[in-house]
Each structure stands twice: as structure tokens, then as C-alpha cells.
Short mmCIF file of C-alpha atoms and ligand atoms in Angstrom, two decimals:
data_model
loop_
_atom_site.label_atom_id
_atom_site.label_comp_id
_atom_site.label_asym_id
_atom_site.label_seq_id
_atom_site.Cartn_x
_atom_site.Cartn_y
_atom_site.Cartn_z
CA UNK A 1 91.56 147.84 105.15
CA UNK A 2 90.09 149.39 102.09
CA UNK A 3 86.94 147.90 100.96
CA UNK A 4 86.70 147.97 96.85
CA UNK A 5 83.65 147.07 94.50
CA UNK A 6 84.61 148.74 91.48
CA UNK A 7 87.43 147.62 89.30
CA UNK A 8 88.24 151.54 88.37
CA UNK A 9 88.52 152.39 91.63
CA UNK A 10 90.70 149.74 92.43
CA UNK A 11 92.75 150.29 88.90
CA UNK A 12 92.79 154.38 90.41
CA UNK A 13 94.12 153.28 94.09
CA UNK A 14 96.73 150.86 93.09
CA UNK A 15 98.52 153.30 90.24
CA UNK A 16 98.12 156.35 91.95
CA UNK A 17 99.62 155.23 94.80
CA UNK A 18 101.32 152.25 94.28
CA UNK A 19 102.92 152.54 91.00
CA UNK A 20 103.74 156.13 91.50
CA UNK A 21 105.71 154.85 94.42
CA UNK A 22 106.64 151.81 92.62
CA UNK A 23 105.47 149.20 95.29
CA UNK A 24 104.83 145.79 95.33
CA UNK A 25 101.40 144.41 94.89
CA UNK A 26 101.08 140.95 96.04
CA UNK A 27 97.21 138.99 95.10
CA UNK A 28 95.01 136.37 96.92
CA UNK A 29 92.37 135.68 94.96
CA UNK A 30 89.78 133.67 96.49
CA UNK A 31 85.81 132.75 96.01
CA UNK A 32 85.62 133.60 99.95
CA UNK A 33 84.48 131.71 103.28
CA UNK A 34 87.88 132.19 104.50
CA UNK A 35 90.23 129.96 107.12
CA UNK A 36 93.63 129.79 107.95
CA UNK A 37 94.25 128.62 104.40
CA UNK A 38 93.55 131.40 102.91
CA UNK A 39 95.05 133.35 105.85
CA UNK A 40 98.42 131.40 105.22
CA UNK A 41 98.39 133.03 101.80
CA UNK A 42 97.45 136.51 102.97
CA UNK A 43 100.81 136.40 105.60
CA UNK A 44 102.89 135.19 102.79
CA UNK A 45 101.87 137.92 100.45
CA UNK A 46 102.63 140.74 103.84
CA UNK A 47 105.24 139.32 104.36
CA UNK A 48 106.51 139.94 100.44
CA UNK A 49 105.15 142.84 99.18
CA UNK A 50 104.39 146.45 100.00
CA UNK A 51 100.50 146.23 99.33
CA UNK A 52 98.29 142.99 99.58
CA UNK A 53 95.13 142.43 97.85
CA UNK A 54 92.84 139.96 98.27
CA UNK A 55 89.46 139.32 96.33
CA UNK A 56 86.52 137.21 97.22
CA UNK A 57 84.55 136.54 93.76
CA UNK A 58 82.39 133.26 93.92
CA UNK A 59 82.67 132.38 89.98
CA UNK A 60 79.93 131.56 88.69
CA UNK A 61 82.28 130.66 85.38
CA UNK A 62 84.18 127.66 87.03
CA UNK A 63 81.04 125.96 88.18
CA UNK A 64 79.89 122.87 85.99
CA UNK A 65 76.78 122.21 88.60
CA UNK A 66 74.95 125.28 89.41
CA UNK A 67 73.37 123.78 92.50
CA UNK A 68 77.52 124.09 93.70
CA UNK A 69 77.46 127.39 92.64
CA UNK A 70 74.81 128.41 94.43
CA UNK A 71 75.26 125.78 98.20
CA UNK A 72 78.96 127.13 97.65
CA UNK A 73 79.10 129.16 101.25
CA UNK A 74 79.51 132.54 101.73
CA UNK A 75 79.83 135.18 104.61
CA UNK A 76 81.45 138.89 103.19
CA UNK A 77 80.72 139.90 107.02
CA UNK A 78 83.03 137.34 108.89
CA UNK A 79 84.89 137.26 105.66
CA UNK A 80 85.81 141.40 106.17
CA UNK A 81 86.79 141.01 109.88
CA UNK A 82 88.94 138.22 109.58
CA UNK A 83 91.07 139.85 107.07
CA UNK A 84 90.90 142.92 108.72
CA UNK A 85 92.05 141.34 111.46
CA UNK A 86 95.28 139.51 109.60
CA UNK A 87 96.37 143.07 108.44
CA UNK A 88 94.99 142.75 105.01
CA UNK A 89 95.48 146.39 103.03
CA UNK A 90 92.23 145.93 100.06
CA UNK A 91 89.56 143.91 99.74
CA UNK A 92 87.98 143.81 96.46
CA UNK A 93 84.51 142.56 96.44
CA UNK A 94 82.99 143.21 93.35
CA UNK A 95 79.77 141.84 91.67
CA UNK A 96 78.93 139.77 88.52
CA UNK A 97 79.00 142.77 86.34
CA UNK A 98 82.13 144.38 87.82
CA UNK A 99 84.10 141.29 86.15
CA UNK A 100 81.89 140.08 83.25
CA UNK A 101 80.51 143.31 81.60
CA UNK A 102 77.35 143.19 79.51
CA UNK A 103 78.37 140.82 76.36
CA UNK A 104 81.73 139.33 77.92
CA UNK A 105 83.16 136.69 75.76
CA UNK A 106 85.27 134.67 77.67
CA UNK A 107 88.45 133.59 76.01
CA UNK A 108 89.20 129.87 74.88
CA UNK A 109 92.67 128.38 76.08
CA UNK A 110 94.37 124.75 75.61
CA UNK A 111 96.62 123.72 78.37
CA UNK A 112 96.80 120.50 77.05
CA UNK A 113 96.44 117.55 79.41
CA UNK A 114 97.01 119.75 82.50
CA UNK A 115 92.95 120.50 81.81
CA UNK A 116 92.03 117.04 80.79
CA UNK A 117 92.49 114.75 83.56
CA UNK A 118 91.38 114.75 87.62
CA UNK A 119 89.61 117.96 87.80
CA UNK A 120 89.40 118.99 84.48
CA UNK A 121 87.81 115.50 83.27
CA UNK A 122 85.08 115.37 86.25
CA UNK A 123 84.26 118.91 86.50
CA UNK A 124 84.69 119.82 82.23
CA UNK A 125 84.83 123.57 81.57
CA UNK A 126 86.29 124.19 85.16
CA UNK A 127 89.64 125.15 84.32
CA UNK A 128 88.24 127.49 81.36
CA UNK A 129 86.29 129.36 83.62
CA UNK A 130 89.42 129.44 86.71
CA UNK A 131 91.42 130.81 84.14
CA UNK A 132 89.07 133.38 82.91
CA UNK A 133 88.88 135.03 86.01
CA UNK A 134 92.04 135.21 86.92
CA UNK A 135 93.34 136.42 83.49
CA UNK A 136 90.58 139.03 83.95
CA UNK A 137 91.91 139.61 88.14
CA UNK A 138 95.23 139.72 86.60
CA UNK A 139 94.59 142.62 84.83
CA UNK A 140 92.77 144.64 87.17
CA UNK A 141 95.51 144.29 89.97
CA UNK A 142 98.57 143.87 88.09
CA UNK A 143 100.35 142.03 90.75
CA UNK A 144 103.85 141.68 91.66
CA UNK A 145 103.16 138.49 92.88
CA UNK A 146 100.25 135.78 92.88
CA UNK A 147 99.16 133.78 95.84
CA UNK A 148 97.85 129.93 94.98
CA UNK A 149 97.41 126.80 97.57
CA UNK A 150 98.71 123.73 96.56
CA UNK A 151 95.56 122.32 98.00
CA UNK A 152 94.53 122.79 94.03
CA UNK A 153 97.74 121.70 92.84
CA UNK A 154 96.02 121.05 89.21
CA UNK A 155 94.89 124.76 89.50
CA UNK A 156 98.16 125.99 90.22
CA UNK A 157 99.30 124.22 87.27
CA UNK A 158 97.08 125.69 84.85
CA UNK A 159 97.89 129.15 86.77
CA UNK A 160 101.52 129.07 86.17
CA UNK A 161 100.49 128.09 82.40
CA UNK A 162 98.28 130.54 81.93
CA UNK A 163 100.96 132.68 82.71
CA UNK A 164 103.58 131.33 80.42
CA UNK A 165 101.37 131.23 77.54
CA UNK A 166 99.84 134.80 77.75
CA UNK A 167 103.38 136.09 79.09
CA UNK A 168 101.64 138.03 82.31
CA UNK A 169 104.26 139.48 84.24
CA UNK A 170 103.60 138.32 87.65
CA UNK A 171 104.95 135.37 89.76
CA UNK A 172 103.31 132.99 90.96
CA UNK A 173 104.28 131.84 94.35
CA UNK A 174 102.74 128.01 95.61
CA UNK A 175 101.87 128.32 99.20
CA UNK A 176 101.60 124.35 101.23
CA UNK A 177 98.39 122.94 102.37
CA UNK A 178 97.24 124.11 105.97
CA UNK A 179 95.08 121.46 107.45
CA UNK A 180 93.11 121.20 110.57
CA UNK A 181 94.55 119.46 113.53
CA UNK A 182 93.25 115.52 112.16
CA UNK A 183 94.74 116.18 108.94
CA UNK A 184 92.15 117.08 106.93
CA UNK A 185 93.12 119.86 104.09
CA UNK A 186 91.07 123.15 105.25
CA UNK A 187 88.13 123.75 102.61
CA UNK A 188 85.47 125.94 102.76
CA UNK A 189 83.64 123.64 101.82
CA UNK A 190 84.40 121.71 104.77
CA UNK A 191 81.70 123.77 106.96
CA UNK A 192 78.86 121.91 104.71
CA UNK A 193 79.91 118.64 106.15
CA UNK A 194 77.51 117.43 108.86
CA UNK A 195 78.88 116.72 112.31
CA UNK A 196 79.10 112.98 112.00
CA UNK A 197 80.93 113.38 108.40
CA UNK A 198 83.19 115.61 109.79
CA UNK A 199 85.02 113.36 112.26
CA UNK A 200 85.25 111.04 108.89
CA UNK A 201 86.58 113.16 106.85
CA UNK A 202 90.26 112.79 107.89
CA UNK A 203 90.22 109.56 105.90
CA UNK A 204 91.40 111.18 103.77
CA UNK A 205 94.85 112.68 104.10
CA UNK A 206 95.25 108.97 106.11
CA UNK A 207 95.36 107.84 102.77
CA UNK A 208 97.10 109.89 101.66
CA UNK A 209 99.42 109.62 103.98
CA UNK A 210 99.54 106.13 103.71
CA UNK A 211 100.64 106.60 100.28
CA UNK A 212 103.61 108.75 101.37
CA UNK A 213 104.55 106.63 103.45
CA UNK A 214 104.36 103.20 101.51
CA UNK A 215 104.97 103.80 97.97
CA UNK A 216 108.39 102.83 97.29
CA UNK A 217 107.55 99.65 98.36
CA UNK A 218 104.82 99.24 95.77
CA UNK A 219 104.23 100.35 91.62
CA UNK A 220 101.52 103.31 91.53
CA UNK A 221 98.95 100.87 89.95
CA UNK A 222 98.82 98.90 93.11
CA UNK A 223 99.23 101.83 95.55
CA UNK A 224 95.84 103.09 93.51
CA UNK A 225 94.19 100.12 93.81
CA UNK A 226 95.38 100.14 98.15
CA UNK A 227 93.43 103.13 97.97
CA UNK A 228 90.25 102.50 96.04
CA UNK A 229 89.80 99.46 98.28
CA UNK A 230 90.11 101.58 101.52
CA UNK A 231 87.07 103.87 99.97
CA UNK A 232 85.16 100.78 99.27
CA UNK A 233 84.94 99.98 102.97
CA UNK A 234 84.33 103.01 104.27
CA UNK A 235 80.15 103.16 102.80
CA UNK A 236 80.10 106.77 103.98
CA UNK A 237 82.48 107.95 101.09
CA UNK A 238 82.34 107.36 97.73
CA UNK A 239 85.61 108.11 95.82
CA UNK A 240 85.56 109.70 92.53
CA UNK A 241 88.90 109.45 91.61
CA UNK A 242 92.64 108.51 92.70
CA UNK A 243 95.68 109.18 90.93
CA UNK A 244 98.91 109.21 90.91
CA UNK A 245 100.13 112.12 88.15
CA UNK A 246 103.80 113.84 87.43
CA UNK A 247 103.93 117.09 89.25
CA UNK A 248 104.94 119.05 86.07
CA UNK A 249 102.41 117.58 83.59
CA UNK A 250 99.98 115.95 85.61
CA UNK A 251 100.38 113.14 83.37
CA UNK A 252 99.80 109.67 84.85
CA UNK A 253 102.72 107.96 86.39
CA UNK A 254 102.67 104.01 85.64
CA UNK A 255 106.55 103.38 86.88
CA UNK A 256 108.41 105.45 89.95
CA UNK A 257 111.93 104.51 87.51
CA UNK A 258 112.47 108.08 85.37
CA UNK A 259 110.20 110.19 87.30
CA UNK A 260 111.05 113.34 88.57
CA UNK A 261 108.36 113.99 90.58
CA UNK A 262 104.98 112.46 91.76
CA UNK A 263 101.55 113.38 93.69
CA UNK A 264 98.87 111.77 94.14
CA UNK A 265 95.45 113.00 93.74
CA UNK A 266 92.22 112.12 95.59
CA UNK A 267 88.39 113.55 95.14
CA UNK A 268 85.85 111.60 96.97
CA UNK A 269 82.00 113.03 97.61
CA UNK A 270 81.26 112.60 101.97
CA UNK A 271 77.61 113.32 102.56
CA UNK A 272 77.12 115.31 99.19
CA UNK A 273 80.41 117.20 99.42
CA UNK A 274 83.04 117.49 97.11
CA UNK A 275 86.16 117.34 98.62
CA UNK A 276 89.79 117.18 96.90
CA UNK A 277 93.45 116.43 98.44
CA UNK A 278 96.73 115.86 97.59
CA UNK A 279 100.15 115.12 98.73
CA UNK A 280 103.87 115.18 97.02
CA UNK A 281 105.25 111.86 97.19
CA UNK A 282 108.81 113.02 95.66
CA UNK A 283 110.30 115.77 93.99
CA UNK A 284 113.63 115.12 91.43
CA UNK A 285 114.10 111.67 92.02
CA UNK A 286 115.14 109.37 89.89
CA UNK A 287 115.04 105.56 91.01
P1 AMP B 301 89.26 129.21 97.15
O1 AMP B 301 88.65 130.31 97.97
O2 AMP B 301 88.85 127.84 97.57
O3 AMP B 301 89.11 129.46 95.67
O4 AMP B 301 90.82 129.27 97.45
C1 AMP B 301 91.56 130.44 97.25
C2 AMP B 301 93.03 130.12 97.34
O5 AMP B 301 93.31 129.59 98.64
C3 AMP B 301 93.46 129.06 96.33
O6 AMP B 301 94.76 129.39 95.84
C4 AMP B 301 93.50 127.81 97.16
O7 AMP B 301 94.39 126.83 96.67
C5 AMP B 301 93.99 128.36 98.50
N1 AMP B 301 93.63 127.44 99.58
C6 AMP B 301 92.41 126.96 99.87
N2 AMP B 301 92.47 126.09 100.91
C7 AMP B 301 93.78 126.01 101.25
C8 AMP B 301 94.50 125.27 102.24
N3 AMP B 301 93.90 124.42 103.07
N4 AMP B 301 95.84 125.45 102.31
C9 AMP B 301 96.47 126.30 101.46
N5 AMP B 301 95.85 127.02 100.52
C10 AMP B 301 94.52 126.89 100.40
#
């Protein structure tokens, strides 16, 4: 595996010898501390293109709390050897300055209500700073293809906008959640959770599972309220948000008659971390 800091190396590598020889470039971008999750993504991309690339960038731009930014964990070491290991062709690891020269101004986007709600409300200038970087990745690697876990479903969303709106010629492929053997959704930030938290932190995806299980039986509004009452007796959590949103807009979903497709949407602090989930309930249906 090559090892890459430099963005004109990187721009060098991948059109002397890719797009003389007019292969396919497929891109993993990640902020690093990799598992399976990310490894999922890396297999999909082999298994699609001639040349995969995968960057670990910890972005400082998509942090609202800088204590996040910096507990955020990190390992380049382990990081290096696992995707060596899962056949990975380039790493690029570059630093602050590599992606925001001296007097960067980031761009300003609107994706509507797709940044507004869930993530975008709790964590505000989130999504500006996501997109930023990977507009900026974008352009570096030109990929054939893009690499994004549903596991930030609201992230791919604003991905595949991005996209649209700046008319970037790449594809994005969604890739499912992988989760550890109880169900939880692998994080990275899972390794902050102490020992205790961790066997807890399955509650989660039972919820959510719940939900997939039981909704036709109920409207969303009570199916949210099931939910927030579960958190509420379980001290060790405290839930920051549940929702139940359309898959293409995100927008809230107060009836299951007319909707084409549904998710619902959980973020809930255990022992000081952050963690998100999600889970389709339907997709085209139509009650
Ligand atoms: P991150 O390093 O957290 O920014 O994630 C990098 C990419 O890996 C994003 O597209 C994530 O959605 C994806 N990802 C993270 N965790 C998982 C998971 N458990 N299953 C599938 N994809 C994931």
C-alpha cells in the first residue's frame, strides 16, 4: 500500500497511472480508528474498481465541540496495518494544511432541511464542514466511485446532494451498517465507552429493532414516544433525539399512509459518548 501526505503527489500517482490507463478509482474517506465498518467499505470499493483509496483526515471543520475534536480517537499505526492487511492500494494521510491551505475559505451550501434536522439541528455547522471536506477530497481523488455507511444515513444524504448540486461526477455507492455481534452499529467511537457502558450500549439497535418490528401496528408519534419512554428507564442513557424522517428528505413522517419510505433515527449520549443509529423501516410502500 502506498502511503500519501501530499495532495500533489497523490494528484501525480493517480493521473499518471491511473488515468493514463483509464482505471477506476473507487474512495473511502474516513476520519480514521478503523473496524470492520470501514473495512466493509474498503472490500466494496476492491471489489469495484481498479484502484482504492482511502483517507483518514480527522476534520477539525465538522466538529461543533472541540473537546470531540480533540477525545475523537486516533491510531495511524493500527490504522496502516489493518488496511494493509485488507488489500488497500493508497492511503492518504495528510495534515491540516495539506487540505485547508493558508487563508482557505470554506464554501457556504443550503441543502435545505436535509441539514436542519437530527444531526444538523444538534450538532449546527456539522454538515457545512462534512461537505467541505469532501468537496475538497473529491477533487483531489477524482473518484469513480464514493464509499459512504448508512450508519450516517443523514450524511449520505447531504453527500449524494452535494453531488447533485455541484454536478461532481462520481457515484456514490451506500454501503449497510456492520454491527458487532449484540447489535450495536460499529463506531469508533465505541472504544471510548467504558466496560460497563459497553454491555449497555446494545439498547440501542433493541430499539430500534423494536421499531422495525412493531410499527405498522402503531402511528410514528406513538412509536416515538415507545421509545423515549424506554430511554427514560434506562438512567445510564440519556437520549437526545428520536425520529422517525422520510428516507429521501429526511423530513418528519407524522402518517405511514403516502410514504414511500421511512427510518428512524436515534442519538443518545452513554457515559459522555455520542452515539447515533438508524434503521429502514420500509422502502416504496404505500399503505
Ligand atoms: P468515519 O470514520 O466515522 O467518518 O466513517 C467513515 C465512513 O465509514 C462513513 O461513510 C461512515 O458512514 C462509514 N461507517 C462508519 N461506521 C460504519 C458501520 N458500522 N457500518 C458501515 N459503515 C460505517
Amino acid at each position: 500500500m502506498l502511503i500519501i501526505n501530499k495532495k500533489s503527489d497523490l494528484v501525480d500517482i493517480l493521473s499518471q497511472y491511473g488515468e493514463k490507463n483509464n482505471l477506476s478509482v473507487g474512495f473511502v474517506p474516513t476520519m480514521g480508528f478503523l473496524h470492520s465498518g470501514h473495512g466493509s467499505l474498503i472490500e466494496k470499493s476492491k471489489s469495484e474498481n481498479d484502484i482504492t483509496v482511502c483517507d483518514i483526515f480527522v476534520n477539525p471543520l465538522q466538529f461543533n465541540d472541540r473537546s470531540d475534536f480533540e477525545k475523537y480517537p486516533r491510531n495511524t499505526e493500527k490504522d496502516t496495518a489493518y488496511l494493509e492487511s485488507i488489500g488497500c492500494d493508497i492511503l492518504y494521510l495528510p495534515d491540516y494544511e495539506d487540505v485547508y491551505p493558508l487563508g482557505h475559505q470554506p464554501l457556504q451550501y443550503d441543502f435545505g432541511n436535509l441539514e436542519k434536522v437530527m444531526e444538523g439541528a444538534f450538532r449546527p455547522g456539522h454538515f457545512q464542514g462534512v461537505a467541505e471536506v469532501v468537496r475538497i477530497l473529491f477533487d483531489i481523488v477524482k473518484p469513480t466511485k464514493a464509499y459512504f455507511g448508512e450508519k450516517d444515513f443523514q450524511q449520505l444524504r447531504i453527500i449524494q446532494e452535494l453531488v447533485k448540486q455541484l454536478n461532481i461526477p462520481v457515484q456514490i455507492v451506500p454501503c449497510p451498517i456492520v454491527r458487532e455481534a449484540d447489535g450495536l452499529a460499529m463506531s469508533s467511537r465505541n472504544a471510548r465507552l467504558q466496560a460497563e457502558d459497553r454491555k449497555k450500549a446494545s439498547f440501542i439497535f433493541e430499539q430500534l429493532s423494536w421499531c422495525a418490528m412493531n410499527y405498522i401496528n402503531f402511528s410514528p408519534e406513538q412509536i416515538k414516544i415507545h421509545v423515549k419512554n424506554a430511554f427514560l428507564e434506562q438512567s445510564e442513557f440519556s437520549l437526545e433525539y428520536v425520529e422517525i424522517a422520510a428516507l429521501h428528505d429526511l423530513m418528519p413522517v407524522d402518517k405511514w399512509e403516502n410514504c414511500k419510505g421511512a427510518g428512524v433515527y436515534i442519538a443518545a449520549f452513554l457515559g459522555g459518548v455520542r452515539l447515533i443509529d438508524n434503521i429502514v423501516l420500509f422502502r416504496n410502500f404505500a399503505k
